[in-house]
CSV table of C-alpha atoms and ligand atoms in Angstrom, one decimal:
chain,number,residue,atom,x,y,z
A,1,UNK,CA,29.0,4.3,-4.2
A,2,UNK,CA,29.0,1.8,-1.4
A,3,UNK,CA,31.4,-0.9,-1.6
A,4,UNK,CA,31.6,-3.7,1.5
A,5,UNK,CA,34.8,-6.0,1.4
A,6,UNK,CA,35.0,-9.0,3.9
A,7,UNK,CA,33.0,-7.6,7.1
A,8,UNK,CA,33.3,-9.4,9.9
A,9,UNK,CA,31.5,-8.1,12.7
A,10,UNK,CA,30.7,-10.3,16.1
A,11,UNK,CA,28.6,-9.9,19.3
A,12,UNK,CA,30.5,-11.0,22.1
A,13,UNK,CA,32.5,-14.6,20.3
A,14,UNK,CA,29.3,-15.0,18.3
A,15,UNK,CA,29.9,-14.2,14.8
A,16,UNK,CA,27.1,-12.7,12.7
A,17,UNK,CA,29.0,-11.4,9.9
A,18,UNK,CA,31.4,-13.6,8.6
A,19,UNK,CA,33.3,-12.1,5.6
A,20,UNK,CA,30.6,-10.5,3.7
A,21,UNK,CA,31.3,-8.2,1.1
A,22,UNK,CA,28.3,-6.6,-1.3
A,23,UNK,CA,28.9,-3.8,-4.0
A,24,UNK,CA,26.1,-0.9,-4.4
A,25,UNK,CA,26.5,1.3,-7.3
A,26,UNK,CA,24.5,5.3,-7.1
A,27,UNK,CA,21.4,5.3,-8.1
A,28,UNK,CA,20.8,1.5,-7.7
A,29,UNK,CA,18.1,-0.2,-5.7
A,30,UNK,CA,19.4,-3.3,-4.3
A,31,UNK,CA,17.6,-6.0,-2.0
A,32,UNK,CA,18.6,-8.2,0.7
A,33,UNK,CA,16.9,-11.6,1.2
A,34,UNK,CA,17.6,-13.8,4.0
A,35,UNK,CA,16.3,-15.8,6.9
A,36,UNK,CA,15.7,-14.6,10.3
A,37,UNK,CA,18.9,-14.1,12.2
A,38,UNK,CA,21.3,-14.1,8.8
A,39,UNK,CA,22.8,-10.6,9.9
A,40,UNK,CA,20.7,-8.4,7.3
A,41,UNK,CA,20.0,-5.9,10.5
A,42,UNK,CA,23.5,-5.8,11.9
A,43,UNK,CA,24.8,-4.8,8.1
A,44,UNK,CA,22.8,-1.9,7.9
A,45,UNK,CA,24.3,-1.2,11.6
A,46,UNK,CA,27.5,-1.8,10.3
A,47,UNK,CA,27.3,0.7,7.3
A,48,UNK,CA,25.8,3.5,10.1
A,49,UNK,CA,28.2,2.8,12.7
A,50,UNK,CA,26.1,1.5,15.8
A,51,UNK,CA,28.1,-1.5,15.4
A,52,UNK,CA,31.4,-2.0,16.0
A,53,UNK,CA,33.1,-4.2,13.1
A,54,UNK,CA,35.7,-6.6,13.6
A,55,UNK,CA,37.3,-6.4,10.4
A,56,UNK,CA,37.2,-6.0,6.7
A,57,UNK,CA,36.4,-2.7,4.4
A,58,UNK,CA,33.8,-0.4,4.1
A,59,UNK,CA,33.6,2.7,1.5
A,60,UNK,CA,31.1,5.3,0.5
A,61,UNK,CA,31.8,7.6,-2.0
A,62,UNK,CA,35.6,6.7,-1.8
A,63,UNK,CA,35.9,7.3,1.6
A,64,UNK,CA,36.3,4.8,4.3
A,65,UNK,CA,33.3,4.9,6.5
A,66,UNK,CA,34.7,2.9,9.4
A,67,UNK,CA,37.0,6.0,10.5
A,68,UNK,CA,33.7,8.3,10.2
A,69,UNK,CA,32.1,8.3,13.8
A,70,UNK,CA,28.3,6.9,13.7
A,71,UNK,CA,27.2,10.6,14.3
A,72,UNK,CA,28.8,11.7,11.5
A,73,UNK,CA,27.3,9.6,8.5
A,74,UNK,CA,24.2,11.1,7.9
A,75,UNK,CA,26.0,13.9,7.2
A,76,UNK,CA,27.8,12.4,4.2
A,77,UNK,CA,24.0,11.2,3.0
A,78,UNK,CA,23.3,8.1,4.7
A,79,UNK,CA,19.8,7.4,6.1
A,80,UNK,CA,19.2,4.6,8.2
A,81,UNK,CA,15.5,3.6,9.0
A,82,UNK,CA,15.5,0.9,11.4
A,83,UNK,CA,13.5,-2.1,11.5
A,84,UNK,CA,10.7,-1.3,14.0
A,85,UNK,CA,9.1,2.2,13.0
A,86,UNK,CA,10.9,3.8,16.0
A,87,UNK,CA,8.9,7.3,15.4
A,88,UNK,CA,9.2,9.5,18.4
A,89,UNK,CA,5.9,8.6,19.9
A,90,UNK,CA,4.8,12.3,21.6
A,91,UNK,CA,6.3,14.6,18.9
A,92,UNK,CA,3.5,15.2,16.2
A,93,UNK,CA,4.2,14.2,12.5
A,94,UNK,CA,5.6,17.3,11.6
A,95,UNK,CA,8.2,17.3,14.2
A,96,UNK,CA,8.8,13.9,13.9
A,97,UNK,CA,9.9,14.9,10.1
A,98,UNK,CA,11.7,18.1,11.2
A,99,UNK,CA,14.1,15.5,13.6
A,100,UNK,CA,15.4,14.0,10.3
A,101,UNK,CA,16.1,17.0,9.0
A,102,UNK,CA,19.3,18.2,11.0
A,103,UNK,CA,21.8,17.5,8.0
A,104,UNK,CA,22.9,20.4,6.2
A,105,UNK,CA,21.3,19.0,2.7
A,106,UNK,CA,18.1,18.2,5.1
A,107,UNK,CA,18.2,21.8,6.2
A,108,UNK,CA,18.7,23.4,2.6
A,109,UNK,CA,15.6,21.2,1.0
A,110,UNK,CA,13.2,21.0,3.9
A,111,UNK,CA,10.4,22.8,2.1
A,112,UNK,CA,11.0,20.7,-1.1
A,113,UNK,CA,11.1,17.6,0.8
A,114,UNK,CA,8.5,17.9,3.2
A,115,UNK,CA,6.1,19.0,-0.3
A,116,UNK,CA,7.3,15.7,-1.7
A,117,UNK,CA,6.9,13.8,1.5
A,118,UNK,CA,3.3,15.0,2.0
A,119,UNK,CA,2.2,14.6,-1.4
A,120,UNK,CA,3.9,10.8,-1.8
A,121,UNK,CA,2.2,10.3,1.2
A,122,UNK,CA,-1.4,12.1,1.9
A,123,UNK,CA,-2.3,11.0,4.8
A,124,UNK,CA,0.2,12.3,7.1
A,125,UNK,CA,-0.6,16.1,5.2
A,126,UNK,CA,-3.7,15.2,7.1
A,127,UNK,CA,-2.6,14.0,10.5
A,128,UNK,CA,0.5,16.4,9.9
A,129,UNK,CA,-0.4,18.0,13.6
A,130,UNK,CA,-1.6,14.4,15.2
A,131,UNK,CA,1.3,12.7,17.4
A,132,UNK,CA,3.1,10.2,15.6
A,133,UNK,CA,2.1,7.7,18.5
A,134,UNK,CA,-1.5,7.8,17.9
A,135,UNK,CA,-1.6,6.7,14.0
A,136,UNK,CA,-1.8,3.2,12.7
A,137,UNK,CA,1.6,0.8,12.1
A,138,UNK,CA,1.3,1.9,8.5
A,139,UNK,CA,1.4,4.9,8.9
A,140,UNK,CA,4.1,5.0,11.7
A,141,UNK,CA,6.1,3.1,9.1
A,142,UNK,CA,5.3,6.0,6.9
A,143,UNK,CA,6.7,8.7,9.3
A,144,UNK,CA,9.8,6.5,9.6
A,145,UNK,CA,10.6,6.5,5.6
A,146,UNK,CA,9.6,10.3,5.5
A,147,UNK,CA,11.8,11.3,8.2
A,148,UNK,CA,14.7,9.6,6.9
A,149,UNK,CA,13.9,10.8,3.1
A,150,UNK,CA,14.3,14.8,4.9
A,151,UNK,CA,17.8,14.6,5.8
A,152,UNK,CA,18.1,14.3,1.8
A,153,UNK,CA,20.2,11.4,1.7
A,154,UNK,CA,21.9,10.0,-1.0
A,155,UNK,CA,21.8,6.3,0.3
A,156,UNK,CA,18.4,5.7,1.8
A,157,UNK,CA,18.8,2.3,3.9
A,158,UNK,CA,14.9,0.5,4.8
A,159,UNK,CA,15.5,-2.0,7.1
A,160,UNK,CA,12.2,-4.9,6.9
A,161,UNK,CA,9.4,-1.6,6.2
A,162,UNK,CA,6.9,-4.0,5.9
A,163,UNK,CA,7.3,-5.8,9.2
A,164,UNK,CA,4.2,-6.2,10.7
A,165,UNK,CA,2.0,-4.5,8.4
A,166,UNK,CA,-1.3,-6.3,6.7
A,167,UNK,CA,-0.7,-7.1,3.2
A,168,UNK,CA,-2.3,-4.7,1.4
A,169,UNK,CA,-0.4,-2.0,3.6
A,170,UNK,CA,2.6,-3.1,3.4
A,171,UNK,CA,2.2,-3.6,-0.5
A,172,UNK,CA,1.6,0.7,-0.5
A,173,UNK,CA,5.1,0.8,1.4
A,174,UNK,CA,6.6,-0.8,-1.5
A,175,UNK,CA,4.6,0.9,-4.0
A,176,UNK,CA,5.9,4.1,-2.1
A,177,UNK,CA,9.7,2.9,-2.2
A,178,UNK,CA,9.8,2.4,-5.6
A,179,UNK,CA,7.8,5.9,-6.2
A,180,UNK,CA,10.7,7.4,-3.9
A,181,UNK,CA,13.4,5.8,-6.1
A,182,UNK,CA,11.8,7.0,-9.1
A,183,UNK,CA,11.3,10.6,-7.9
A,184,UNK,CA,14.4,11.5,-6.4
A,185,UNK,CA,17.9,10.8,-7.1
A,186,UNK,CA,18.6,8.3,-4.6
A,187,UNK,CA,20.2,5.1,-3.7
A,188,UNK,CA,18.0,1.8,-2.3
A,189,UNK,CA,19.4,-0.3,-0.2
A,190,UNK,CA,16.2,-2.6,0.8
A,191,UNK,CA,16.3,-5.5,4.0
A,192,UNK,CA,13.1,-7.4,3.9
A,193,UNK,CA,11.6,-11.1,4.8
A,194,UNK,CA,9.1,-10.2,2.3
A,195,UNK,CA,11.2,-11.8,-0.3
A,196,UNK,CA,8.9,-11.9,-3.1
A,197,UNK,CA,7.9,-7.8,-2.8
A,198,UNK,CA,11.5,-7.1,-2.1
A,199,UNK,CA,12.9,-8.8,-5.4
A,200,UNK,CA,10.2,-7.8,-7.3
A,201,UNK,CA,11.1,-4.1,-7.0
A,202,UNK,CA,14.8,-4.0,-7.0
A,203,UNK,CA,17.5,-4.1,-9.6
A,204,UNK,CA,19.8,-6.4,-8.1
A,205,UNK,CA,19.9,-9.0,-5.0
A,206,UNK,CA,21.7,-10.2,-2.4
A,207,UNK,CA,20.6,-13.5,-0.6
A,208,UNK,CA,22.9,-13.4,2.6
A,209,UNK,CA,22.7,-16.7,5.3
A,210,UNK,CA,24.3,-17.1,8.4
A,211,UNK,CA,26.4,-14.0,7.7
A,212,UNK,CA,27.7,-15.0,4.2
A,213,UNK,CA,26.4,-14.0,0.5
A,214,UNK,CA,25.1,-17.5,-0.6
A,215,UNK,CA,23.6,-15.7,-3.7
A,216,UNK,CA,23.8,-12.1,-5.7
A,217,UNK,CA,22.5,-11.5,-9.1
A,218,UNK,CA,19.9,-8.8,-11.1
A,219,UNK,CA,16.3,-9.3,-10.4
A,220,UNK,CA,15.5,-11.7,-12.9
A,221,UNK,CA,18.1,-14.3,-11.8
A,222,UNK,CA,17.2,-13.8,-8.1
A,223,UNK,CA,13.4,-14.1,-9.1
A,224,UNK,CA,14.0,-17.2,-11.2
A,225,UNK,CA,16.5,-18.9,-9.1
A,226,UNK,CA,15.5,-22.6,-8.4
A,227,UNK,CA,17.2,-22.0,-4.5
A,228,UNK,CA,15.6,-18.6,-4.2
A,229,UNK,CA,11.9,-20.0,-5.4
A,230,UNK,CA,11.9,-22.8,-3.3
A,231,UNK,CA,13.7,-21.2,-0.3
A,232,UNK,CA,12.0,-18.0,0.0
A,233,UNK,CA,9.2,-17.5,-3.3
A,234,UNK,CA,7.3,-20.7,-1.6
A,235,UNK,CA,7.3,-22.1,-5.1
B,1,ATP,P1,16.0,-10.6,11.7
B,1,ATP,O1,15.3,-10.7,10.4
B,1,ATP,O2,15.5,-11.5,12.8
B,1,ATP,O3,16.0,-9.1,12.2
B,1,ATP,P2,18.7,-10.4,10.8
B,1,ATP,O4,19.0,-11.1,9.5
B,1,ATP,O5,18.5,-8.9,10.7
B,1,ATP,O6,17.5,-11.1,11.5
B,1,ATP,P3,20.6,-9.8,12.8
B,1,ATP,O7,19.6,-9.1,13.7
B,1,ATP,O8,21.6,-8.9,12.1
B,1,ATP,O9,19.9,-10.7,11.7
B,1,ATP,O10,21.3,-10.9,13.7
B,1,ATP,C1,22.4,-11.7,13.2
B,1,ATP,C2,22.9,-12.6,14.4
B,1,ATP,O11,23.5,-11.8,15.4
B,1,ATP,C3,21.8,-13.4,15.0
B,1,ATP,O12,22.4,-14.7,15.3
B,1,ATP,C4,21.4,-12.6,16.2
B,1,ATP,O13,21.0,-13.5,17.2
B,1,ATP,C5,22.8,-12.0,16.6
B,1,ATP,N1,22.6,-10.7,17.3
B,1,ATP,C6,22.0,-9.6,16.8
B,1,ATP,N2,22.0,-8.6,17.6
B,1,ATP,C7,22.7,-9.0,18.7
B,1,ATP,C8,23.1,-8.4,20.0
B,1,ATP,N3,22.8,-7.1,20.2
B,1,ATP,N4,23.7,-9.2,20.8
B,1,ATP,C9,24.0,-10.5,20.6
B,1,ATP,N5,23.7,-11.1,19.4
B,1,ATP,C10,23.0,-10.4,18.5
């Protein structure tokens, strides 16, 4: 479905990708590891288009994505939730959704997915009128899933959903991810610090560093790699 051949993309002369090149097949739900600064963030940019790349490959669905312009790749069914829960903080939840679902897919299932939404995720069928500014990180990080899950994409990219979250919150955002995954016919594509949670739920990995794959496998060689459990399990 997605297929990433030697991306090079730089800010300024500073390289942060540096000849990467990942494979994502439908249906999968694929994680990427990696320290802090390794590029994970400006990948997903890449694959939406609010970077420019420098060079190298990328296709979705056959197609090569780097002569779609940004605006147009949701409509082709990617979904990009950035790192940061950026809801729009005076619109109320329900709007907030409504915003994500301006594809033509989004459109068609909006009543379908905003049931699904609200029953994956009960609390914001509560607050459903309540600005999205107002509720808790959680559930901000909540809107941000749910609003990219209504454009009815085919390739749902979660960039570090647990960032800042307690524990035991950010453990019911990967409880929800995998429920999503399971539920609907989609494609993961997963960028967390969290490595542990993140492995733990996938298929396959990716462990990128400094802008280069040091390490892909399924989940149970990622999980059981001596690098990976020293590097980033703690063990
Ligand atoms: P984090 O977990 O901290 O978000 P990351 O793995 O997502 O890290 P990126 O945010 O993609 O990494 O950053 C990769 C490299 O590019 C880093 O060295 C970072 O400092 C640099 N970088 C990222 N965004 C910019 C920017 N807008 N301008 C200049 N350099 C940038």
């Amino acid at each position: 479905m997605l297929e990433i051949r030697e991306l090079c993309v730089a800010y300024g002369g500073v390289s942060a990708l540096n000849a990467i090149s990942l494979t994502v097949n439908a249906g999968d739900f694929v994680s990427i590891v990696g320290p802090n600064g390794a590029g994970k963030t400006t990948l997903f940019k890449s694959i939406s288009g609010s970077v420019p790349v420098r060079s190298g490959h990328i296709t979705f669905e056959g197609r090569d994505l780097i002569a779609i312009p940004a605006h147009e790749r949701p409509h082709l069914g990617i979904a990009h939730v950035p790192e940061g829960r950026q809801v729009f903080p005076n619109l109320t939840v329900e709007e907030n959704l409504e915003m994500g679902a301006y594809t033509e897919t989004g459109r068609r299932d909006w009543k379908s997915n905003l049931a699904f939404i609200l029953n994956l995720f009960p609390i914001l069928d509560e607050r459903r009128r309540q600005l999205a500014g107002t509720l808790s990180g959680g559930q901000q990080q909540m809107v941000a899933i749910a609003r990219g899950l209504a454009s009815s994409p085919k390739l749902l990219m979660l960039d570090e959903p647990s960032m800042g979250l307690a524990p035991a919150v950010a453990d019911s955002i990967f409880e929800a991810i995998v429920e999503i995954r399971k539920a609907r016919n989609l494609t993961v594509l997963l960028v967390e610090q969290r490595a542990v949670e993140a492995l733990e739920s996938c298929d396959r990995g990716y462990v990128i560093e400094t802008g280069r794959v040091v390490l892909e496998g399924e989940q149970n060689e990622l999980l059981s790699d001596e690098r990976v459990r020293k590097a980033y399990l703690g063990m």
